[in-house]
């Protein structure tokens, strides 16, 4: 038994914040942001819009694409670092908003690797024969957790959501998944604050040693791609589409170069979306599916890296 993606969807909030807009907010320039990150704009959620709201739109689009009704979904996993509230989980809130009764629903917290972790988890449930149709969503509102006075982080992130519907199949589908974490690096990229005694304790904003994250990301993204292709007796040249986490075009280019994968085979959305954390991979996947780049039978490799550190890859036959 295998699992297979039968529908994709995504949603970006209407408001666009350009680099030029940011020039008026912090001491930065369009030129710096473009050359250091490849980002030109990002989408920002409206006031009051929550991760579950973005997730609803992405999910409805994936359900329509898969031709699956709400009542047919029997597990929901939401990857998010920016949940609507401490609890209940954003997955439970999403379940209610979609009008689904009584299927299990839970959040996955692996920061920017969250969607890869969630997809791997959903695959295991399907392979075990436990569930038939699983909705896997990455949804983030980073605009709520960046310090808009800190130029070293606020220019990097954006809001958005992506979703897939995974179903049982006798053909792969997902060929293998590869997950890793190293908690030694937890202080390098974090939102260290928490809620205690009715108050926020510590820093509630994204805190990052950019250079350390950059070097680590390039190293582990290469390693995990090699691990995935070795397990499936493939070569990097067999990969039709690489869909990396969209944090920085320089990280994406360096990884592709080290792997000998041409940038023509790499899906990039970072220019228009910025870093949408757990939403970045399903957003990029949906775009490449809908514009016809990803075709039946092709090898598609999804990969993510983020706070924790966490990293991972999922290799699929489309
Ligand atoms: O989703 C996973 C997590 N995130 C990532 O993967 C991000 C990984 N890191 C990166 O993408 C890059 O490290 C950054 C884009 C964050 C930074 O690029 P960099 O080439 O590593 O720059 P840097 O941190 O070495 O900073 C260079 C300079 C510094 O000035 P000095 O000290 O050289 O005078 C910064 O103060 O750039 C300055 N700087 C800025 N200048 C203009 C930092 N942010 C900005 C800014 N505008 N927004």
CSV table of C-alpha atoms and ligand atoms in Angstrom, one decimal:
chain,number,residue,atom,x,y,z
A,1,UNK,CA,0.0,0.0,0.0
A,2,UNK,CA,1.3,3.5,-0.9
A,3,UNK,CA,0.1,7.0,-0.6
A,4,UNK,CA,-0.4,9.4,-3.5
A,5,UNK,CA,-1.1,13.1,-3.8
A,6,UNK,CA,-4.3,13.5,-5.7
A,7,UNK,CA,-4.9,17.3,-5.3
A,8,UNK,CA,-3.0,20.4,-4.4
A,9,UNK,CA,-4.1,23.9,-3.4
A,10,UNK,CA,-2.7,27.1,-2.0
A,11,UNK,CA,-3.7,30.5,-0.8
A,12,UNK,CA,-1.9,33.9,-0.5
A,13,UNK,CA,-3.4,36.8,1.4
A,14,UNK,CA,-4.3,39.8,-0.8
A,15,UNK,CA,-2.0,42.4,0.7
A,16,UNK,CA,1.5,42.6,-0.9
A,17,UNK,CA,4.4,44.2,0.9
A,18,UNK,CA,7.2,45.1,-1.5
A,19,UNK,CA,10.9,45.7,-0.8
A,20,UNK,CA,10.2,49.4,-1.5
A,21,UNK,CA,7.5,49.4,1.1
A,22,UNK,CA,10.0,48.0,3.6
A,23,UNK,CA,12.5,50.7,2.7
A,24,UNK,CA,10.1,53.1,4.4
A,25,UNK,CA,9.8,50.9,7.5
A,26,UNK,CA,13.5,49.9,8.3
A,27,UNK,CA,17.0,50.9,7.2
A,28,UNK,CA,17.1,48.5,4.2
A,29,UNK,CA,17.1,48.7,0.4
A,30,UNK,CA,15.4,46.8,-2.4
A,31,UNK,CA,18.9,46.1,-3.8
A,32,UNK,CA,20.1,44.5,-0.5
A,33,UNK,CA,17.1,42.3,-0.1
A,34,UNK,CA,17.1,41.2,-3.8
A,35,UNK,CA,20.8,40.4,-3.9
A,36,UNK,CA,21.1,38.7,-0.5
A,37,UNK,CA,17.8,36.8,-0.6
A,38,UNK,CA,16.2,36.9,-4.1
A,39,UNK,CA,13.0,38.3,-2.5
A,40,UNK,CA,11.1,41.2,-4.1
A,41,UNK,CA,7.8,41.0,-2.3
A,42,UNK,CA,5.8,39.0,0.2
A,43,UNK,CA,2.1,38.6,1.1
A,44,UNK,CA,0.8,39.7,4.5
A,45,UNK,CA,-2.4,38.5,6.2
A,46,UNK,CA,-5.2,41.0,6.9
A,47,UNK,CA,-5.8,42.0,10.5
A,48,UNK,CA,-7.7,39.3,12.2
A,49,UNK,CA,-6.9,36.7,9.6
A,50,UNK,CA,-5.5,33.5,11.3
A,51,UNK,CA,-3.5,30.6,10.1
A,52,UNK,CA,-6.7,28.5,10.1
A,53,UNK,CA,-8.3,31.0,7.7
A,54,UNK,CA,-5.4,30.7,5.2
A,55,UNK,CA,-5.6,26.9,5.7
A,56,UNK,CA,-9.3,26.8,4.9
A,57,UNK,CA,-8.8,28.5,1.5
A,58,UNK,CA,-5.8,26.3,0.6
A,59,UNK,CA,-7.7,23.2,1.7
A,60,UNK,CA,-10.8,24.0,-0.3
A,61,UNK,CA,-8.7,24.5,-3.4
A,62,UNK,CA,-6.9,21.1,-2.8
A,63,UNK,CA,-10.2,19.3,-2.2
A,64,UNK,CA,-11.7,20.7,-5.4
A,65,UNK,CA,-8.6,19.8,-7.3
A,66,UNK,CA,-8.8,16.2,-5.8
A,67,UNK,CA,-12.5,16.0,-6.3
A,68,UNK,CA,-12.9,15.0,-2.6
A,69,UNK,CA,-15.7,16.2,-0.3
A,70,UNK,CA,-15.1,17.3,3.3
A,71,UNK,CA,-16.9,14.2,4.6
A,72,UNK,CA,-14.4,11.9,2.8
A,73,UNK,CA,-11.4,13.3,4.7
A,74,UNK,CA,-10.4,11.0,7.6
A,75,UNK,CA,-7.3,12.7,9.0
A,76,UNK,CA,-6.1,16.4,9.1
A,77,UNK,CA,-2.5,17.4,9.8
A,78,UNK,CA,-1.6,21.1,9.9
A,79,UNK,CA,2.1,22.1,9.9
A,80,UNK,CA,2.4,25.5,11.5
A,81,UNK,CA,4.7,27.6,13.7
A,82,UNK,CA,2.1,30.3,14.0
A,83,UNK,CA,-1.0,28.6,15.3
A,84,UNK,CA,-4.3,30.6,15.9
A,85,UNK,CA,-3.9,30.1,19.7
A,86,UNK,CA,-2.0,28.0,22.2
A,87,UNK,CA,-4.8,25.5,22.0
A,88,UNK,CA,-6.9,24.0,20.5
A,89,UNK,CA,-4.7,23.0,17.6
A,90,UNK,CA,-5.1,24.9,14.3
A,91,UNK,CA,-6.0,21.5,12.8
A,92,UNK,CA,-9.0,21.2,15.0
A,93,UNK,CA,-10.1,24.8,14.2
A,94,UNK,CA,-9.6,24.0,10.5
A,95,UNK,CA,-11.7,20.8,10.8
A,96,UNK,CA,-14.6,22.8,12.3
A,97,UNK,CA,-14.3,25.5,9.6
A,98,UNK,CA,-14.4,22.9,6.9
A,99,UNK,CA,-17.5,21.3,8.5
A,100,UNK,CA,-15.8,18.0,9.0
A,101,UNK,CA,-17.1,15.9,11.9
A,102,UNK,CA,-15.1,13.5,14.0
A,103,UNK,CA,-11.9,12.8,12.1
A,104,UNK,CA,-8.6,13.1,14.0
A,105,UNK,CA,-6.8,16.4,13.6
A,106,UNK,CA,-3.5,17.6,15.0
A,107,UNK,CA,-0.7,20.1,14.4
A,108,UNK,CA,2.8,19.4,13.4
A,109,UNK,CA,5.6,21.7,14.8
A,110,UNK,CA,8.8,21.3,12.8
A,111,UNK,CA,9.1,25.0,11.8
A,112,UNK,CA,10.1,25.4,8.1
A,113,UNK,CA,10.4,21.5,7.7
A,114,UNK,CA,6.9,21.2,9.1
A,115,UNK,CA,5.2,20.3,5.8
A,116,UNK,CA,7.8,17.6,5.0
A,117,UNK,CA,7.3,16.2,8.5
A,118,UNK,CA,3.5,16.3,8.1
A,119,UNK,CA,3.6,14.7,4.7
A,120,UNK,CA,5.9,11.9,5.9
A,121,UNK,CA,3.6,11.3,8.9
A,122,UNK,CA,0.5,11.2,6.7
A,123,UNK,CA,2.2,8.7,4.4
A,124,UNK,CA,2.9,6.4,7.4
A,125,UNK,CA,-0.8,6.4,8.5
A,126,UNK,CA,-1.9,5.6,5.0
A,127,UNK,CA,0.7,2.9,4.5
A,128,UNK,CA,-0.3,1.3,7.8
A,129,UNK,CA,-3.8,1.1,6.4
A,130,UNK,CA,-5.3,3.3,9.1
A,131,UNK,CA,-6.7,6.2,7.0
A,132,UNK,CA,-7.7,6.6,3.3
A,133,UNK,CA,-7.8,10.4,2.6
A,134,UNK,CA,-5.5,12.7,4.6
A,135,UNK,CA,-5.5,16.5,4.3
A,136,UNK,CA,-2.0,17.9,4.9
A,137,UNK,CA,-1.6,21.6,5.2
A,138,UNK,CA,1.2,24.1,5.8
A,139,UNK,CA,-0.1,27.5,7.0
A,140,UNK,CA,1.8,30.4,8.4
A,141,UNK,CA,1.3,34.0,9.5
A,142,UNK,CA,4.9,35.0,10.2
A,143,UNK,CA,3.9,38.7,10.0
A,144,UNK,CA,2.7,38.1,13.6
A,145,UNK,CA,6.0,36.9,14.9
A,146,UNK,CA,8.6,39.1,13.2
A,147,UNK,CA,9.8,42.3,14.8
A,148,UNK,CA,9.0,44.9,12.2
A,149,UNK,CA,11.8,47.1,13.5
A,150,UNK,CA,14.4,44.3,13.0
A,151,UNK,CA,15.7,44.6,9.4
A,152,UNK,CA,17.7,41.4,9.7
A,153,UNK,CA,14.6,39.3,9.9
A,154,UNK,CA,11.5,41.3,8.9
A,155,UNK,CA,12.5,41.5,5.3
A,156,UNK,CA,12.7,37.7,4.9
A,157,UNK,CA,9.3,36.3,5.8
A,158,UNK,CA,5.7,36.2,4.4
A,159,UNK,CA,2.3,34.7,5.0
A,160,UNK,CA,0.5,32.0,3.1
A,161,UNK,CA,-0.8,28.4,3.0
A,162,UNK,CA,-0.5,25.3,0.9
A,163,UNK,CA,-2.4,22.0,1.1
A,164,UNK,CA,-2.4,18.5,-0.5
A,165,UNK,CA,-4.8,15.6,-0.4
A,166,UNK,CA,-3.1,12.3,0.0
A,167,UNK,CA,-4.9,9.1,-0.6
A,168,UNK,CA,-4.4,5.3,-0.6
A,169,UNK,CA,-3.0,3.9,-3.8
A,170,UNK,CA,-1.5,0.6,-5.0
A,171,UNK,CA,1.1,2.6,-7.0
A,172,UNK,CA,3.6,5.1,-5.5
A,173,UNK,CA,3.1,8.1,-4.9
A,174,UNK,CA,5.5,8.7,-2.1
A,175,UNK,CA,8.6,6.6,-2.5
A,176,UNK,CA,10.4,7.5,0.7
A,177,UNK,CA,10.6,10.1,3.4
A,178,UNK,CA,13.7,11.1,5.4
A,179,UNK,CA,13.4,13.2,8.6
A,180,UNK,CA,16.1,14.6,10.8
A,181,UNK,CA,16.5,16.9,13.8
A,182,UNK,CA,19.4,18.3,15.9
A,183,UNK,CA,18.3,20.1,19.0
A,184,UNK,CA,21.8,21.3,19.6
A,185,UNK,CA,21.0,24.2,17.3
A,186,UNK,CA,17.8,25.3,19.0
A,187,UNK,CA,19.1,28.7,20.0
A,188,UNK,CA,20.3,29.6,16.4
A,189,UNK,CA,16.8,30.1,15.1
A,190,UNK,CA,14.0,30.5,17.5
A,191,UNK,CA,11.1,32.5,18.9
A,192,UNK,CA,12.2,32.0,22.5
A,193,UNK,CA,9.2,33.7,24.3
A,194,UNK,CA,6.4,31.9,25.9
A,195,UNK,CA,3.2,32.7,27.8
A,196,UNK,CA,3.4,32.4,31.6
A,197,UNK,CA,1.2,33.8,34.3
A,198,UNK,CA,-0.9,35.8,31.8
A,199,UNK,CA,2.2,37.5,30.3
A,200,UNK,CA,4.6,37.0,27.5
A,201,UNK,CA,7.9,35.9,29.0
A,202,UNK,CA,11.0,36.5,26.9
A,203,UNK,CA,11.4,37.6,23.2
A,204,UNK,CA,8.2,36.8,21.2
A,205,UNK,CA,9.9,37.5,17.8
A,206,UNK,CA,12.0,35.5,15.4
A,207,UNK,CA,15.6,35.5,16.5
A,208,UNK,CA,18.1,34.2,14.0
A,209,UNK,CA,21.9,33.8,13.4
A,210,UNK,CA,21.4,34.1,9.6
A,211,UNK,CA,24.9,33.0,8.6
A,212,UNK,CA,24.9,29.9,10.7
A,213,UNK,CA,21.5,28.9,9.4
A,214,UNK,CA,22.6,29.6,5.9
A,215,UNK,CA,25.6,27.3,6.0
A,216,UNK,CA,23.8,24.6,7.9
A,217,UNK,CA,20.9,24.7,5.4
A,218,UNK,CA,23.1,24.2,2.4
A,219,UNK,CA,24.9,21.3,4.0
A,220,UNK,CA,21.9,19.3,5.2
A,221,UNK,CA,19.8,20.0,2.2
A,222,UNK,CA,22.4,18.4,0.0
A,223,UNK,CA,22.8,15.5,2.4
A,224,UNK,CA,19.1,14.7,2.6
A,225,UNK,CA,18.7,14.8,-1.2
A,226,UNK,CA,21.6,12.3,-1.6
A,227,UNK,CA,20.0,10.1,1.1
A,228,UNK,CA,16.7,10.1,-0.7
A,229,UNK,CA,18.0,9.3,-4.1
A,230,UNK,CA,20.4,6.6,-2.8
A,231,UNK,CA,17.6,4.8,-1.0
A,232,UNK,CA,15.7,4.6,-4.2
A,233,UNK,CA,18.7,3.7,-6.4
A,234,UNK,CA,18.4,6.9,-8.4
A,235,UNK,CA,20.9,9.6,-9.5
A,236,UNK,CA,20.4,13.3,-9.1
A,237,UNK,CA,19.9,13.5,-12.8
A,238,UNK,CA,16.8,11.4,-12.4
A,239,UNK,CA,15.1,14.1,-10.4
A,240,UNK,CA,12.6,16.0,-12.6
A,241,UNK,CA,11.7,18.6,-10.1
A,242,UNK,CA,13.3,19.7,-6.9
A,243,UNK,CA,11.0,21.7,-4.6
A,244,UNK,CA,13.1,23.1,-1.8
A,245,UNK,CA,12.0,25.2,1.2
A,246,UNK,CA,12.0,28.8,-0.1
A,247,UNK,CA,14.1,30.8,2.4
A,248,UNK,CA,16.8,32.3,0.2
A,249,UNK,CA,17.5,32.0,-3.5
A,250,UNK,CA,21.3,31.8,-2.6
A,251,UNK,CA,20.6,28.7,-0.4
A,252,UNK,CA,18.5,27.2,-3.2
A,253,UNK,CA,21.1,27.9,-5.9
A,254,UNK,CA,24.0,26.6,-3.8
A,255,UNK,CA,22.2,23.4,-3.0
A,256,UNK,CA,21.3,22.8,-6.6
A,257,UNK,CA,24.9,23.5,-7.7
A,258,UNK,CA,26.4,21.1,-5.2
A,259,UNK,CA,24.0,18.4,-6.3
A,260,UNK,CA,24.6,19.1,-10.0
A,261,UNK,CA,20.8,19.8,-10.6
A,262,UNK,CA,20.1,22.5,-13.1
A,263,UNK,CA,18.1,25.5,-11.9
A,264,UNK,CA,15.6,24.7,-14.7
A,265,UNK,CA,14.5,21.8,-12.6
A,266,UNK,CA,14.1,23.7,-9.4
A,267,UNK,CA,10.8,25.3,-8.5
A,268,UNK,CA,11.3,28.7,-6.9
A,269,UNK,CA,8.7,31.0,-5.4
A,270,UNK,CA,10.9,32.9,-2.9
A,271,UNK,CA,11.0,36.0,-5.1
A,272,UNK,CA,7.2,36.6,-4.8
A,273,UNK,CA,6.4,34.8,-1.5
A,274,UNK,CA,9.4,35.4,0.7
A,275,UNK,CA,9.9,32.7,3.3
A,276,UNK,CA,6.5,31.3,4.3
A,277,UNK,CA,8.0,28.6,6.6
A,278,UNK,CA,5.9,25.4,6.7
A,279,UNK,CA,3.7,26.8,3.8
A,280,UNK,CA,6.6,27.3,1.3
A,281,UNK,CA,6.9,23.8,0.0
A,282,UNK,CA,3.2,23.1,-0.6
A,283,UNK,CA,2.8,26.6,-2.1
A,284,UNK,CA,5.6,26.0,-4.6
A,285,UNK,CA,4.3,22.5,-5.3
A,286,UNK,CA,0.8,23.8,-6.1
A,287,UNK,CA,2.1,26.4,-8.4
A,288,UNK,CA,4.3,24.0,-10.4
A,289,UNK,CA,1.4,21.5,-10.6
A,290,UNK,CA,-1.1,24.1,-11.8
A,291,UNK,CA,1.2,25.7,-14.4
A,292,UNK,CA,1.8,22.2,-15.9
A,293,UNK,CA,5.5,21.9,-15.1
A,294,UNK,CA,4.9,18.7,-13.0
A,295,UNK,CA,3.7,15.9,-15.2
A,296,UNK,CA,2.6,12.3,-14.5
A,297,UNK,CA,5.3,9.8,-13.7
A,298,UNK,CA,8.0,12.4,-13.0
A,299,UNK,CA,10.3,12.2,-9.9
A,300,UNK,CA,9.6,15.1,-7.6
A,301,UNK,CA,11.7,15.8,-4.5
A,302,UNK,CA,10.4,18.0,-1.7
A,303,UNK,CA,12.9,19.2,0.9
A,304,UNK,CA,12.8,21.5,4.0
A,305,UNK,CA,15.0,22.8,6.7
A,306,UNK,CA,14.2,25.0,9.7
A,307,UNK,CA,14.3,25.8,13.3
A,308,UNK,CA,15.1,23.0,15.7
A,309,UNK,CA,17.1,22.4,13.6
A,310,UNK,CA,14.9,20.1,11.6
A,311,UNK,CA,15.3,19.0,8.1
A,312,UNK,CA,13.9,16.4,5.7
A,313,UNK,CA,12.9,15.2,2.3
A,314,UNK,CA,10.1,13.4,0.6
A,315,UNK,CA,10.6,11.7,-2.8
A,316,UNK,CA,7.6,11.1,-5.0
A,317,UNK,CA,6.7,9.6,-8.3
A,318,UNK,CA,4.0,12.0,-9.5
B,1,LIG,O1,13.6,29.1,6.9
B,1,LIG,C1,14.9,28.7,7.4
B,1,LIG,C2,15.4,29.8,8.2
B,1,LIG,N1,16.0,30.9,7.5
B,1,LIG,C3,17.0,30.9,6.6
B,1,LIG,O2,17.3,29.9,6.0
B,1,LIG,C4,17.7,32.1,6.4
B,1,LIG,C5,19.2,31.8,6.3
B,1,LIG,N2,20.1,33.0,6.2
B,1,LIG,C6,20.0,33.9,5.2
B,1,LIG,O3,19.2,33.8,4.3
B,1,LIG,C7,21.1,35.0,5.2
B,1,LIG,O4,22.1,34.7,6.2
B,1,LIG,C8,20.5,36.4,5.5
B,1,LIG,C9,19.6,36.8,4.3
B,1,LIG,C10,19.6,36.4,6.7
B,1,LIG,C11,21.6,37.4,5.7
B,1,LIG,O5,22.4,37.4,4.5
B,1,LIG,P1,24.0,37.4,4.7
B,1,LIG,O6,24.6,37.4,3.4
B,1,LIG,O7,24.3,36.2,5.6
B,1,LIG,O8,24.3,38.7,5.5
B,1,LIG,P2,24.9,39.0,7.0
B,1,LIG,O9,24.0,38.5,8.0
B,1,LIG,O10,26.3,38.6,6.9
B,1,LIG,O11,24.8,40.6,7.1
B,1,LIG,C12,25.6,41.4,6.2
B,1,LIG,C13,25.3,42.9,6.5
B,1,LIG,C14,25.4,43.2,8.0
B,1,LIG,O12,26.0,44.5,8.1
B,1,LIG,P3,27.6,44.6,8.6
B,1,LIG,O13,27.6,44.0,9.9
B,1,LIG,O14,28.3,43.8,7.5
B,1,LIG,O15,27.8,46.0,8.5
B,1,LIG,C15,23.9,43.4,8.4
B,1,LIG,O16,23.8,44.3,9.5
B,1,LIG,O17,24.0,43.2,6.1
B,1,LIG,C16,23.3,44.0,7.2
B,1,LIG,N3,21.9,43.7,7.0
B,1,LIG,C17,21.1,44.5,6.3
B,1,LIG,N4,21.4,45.5,5.5
B,1,LIG,C18,20.3,46.0,4.8
B,1,LIG,C19,21.2,42.7,7.6
B,1,LIG,N5,19.9,42.9,7.2
B,1,LIG,C20,19.8,43.9,6.4
B,1,LIG,C21,18.8,44.5,5.7
B,1,LIG,N6,19.1,45.6,4.9
B,1,LIG,N7,17.5,44.0,5.7
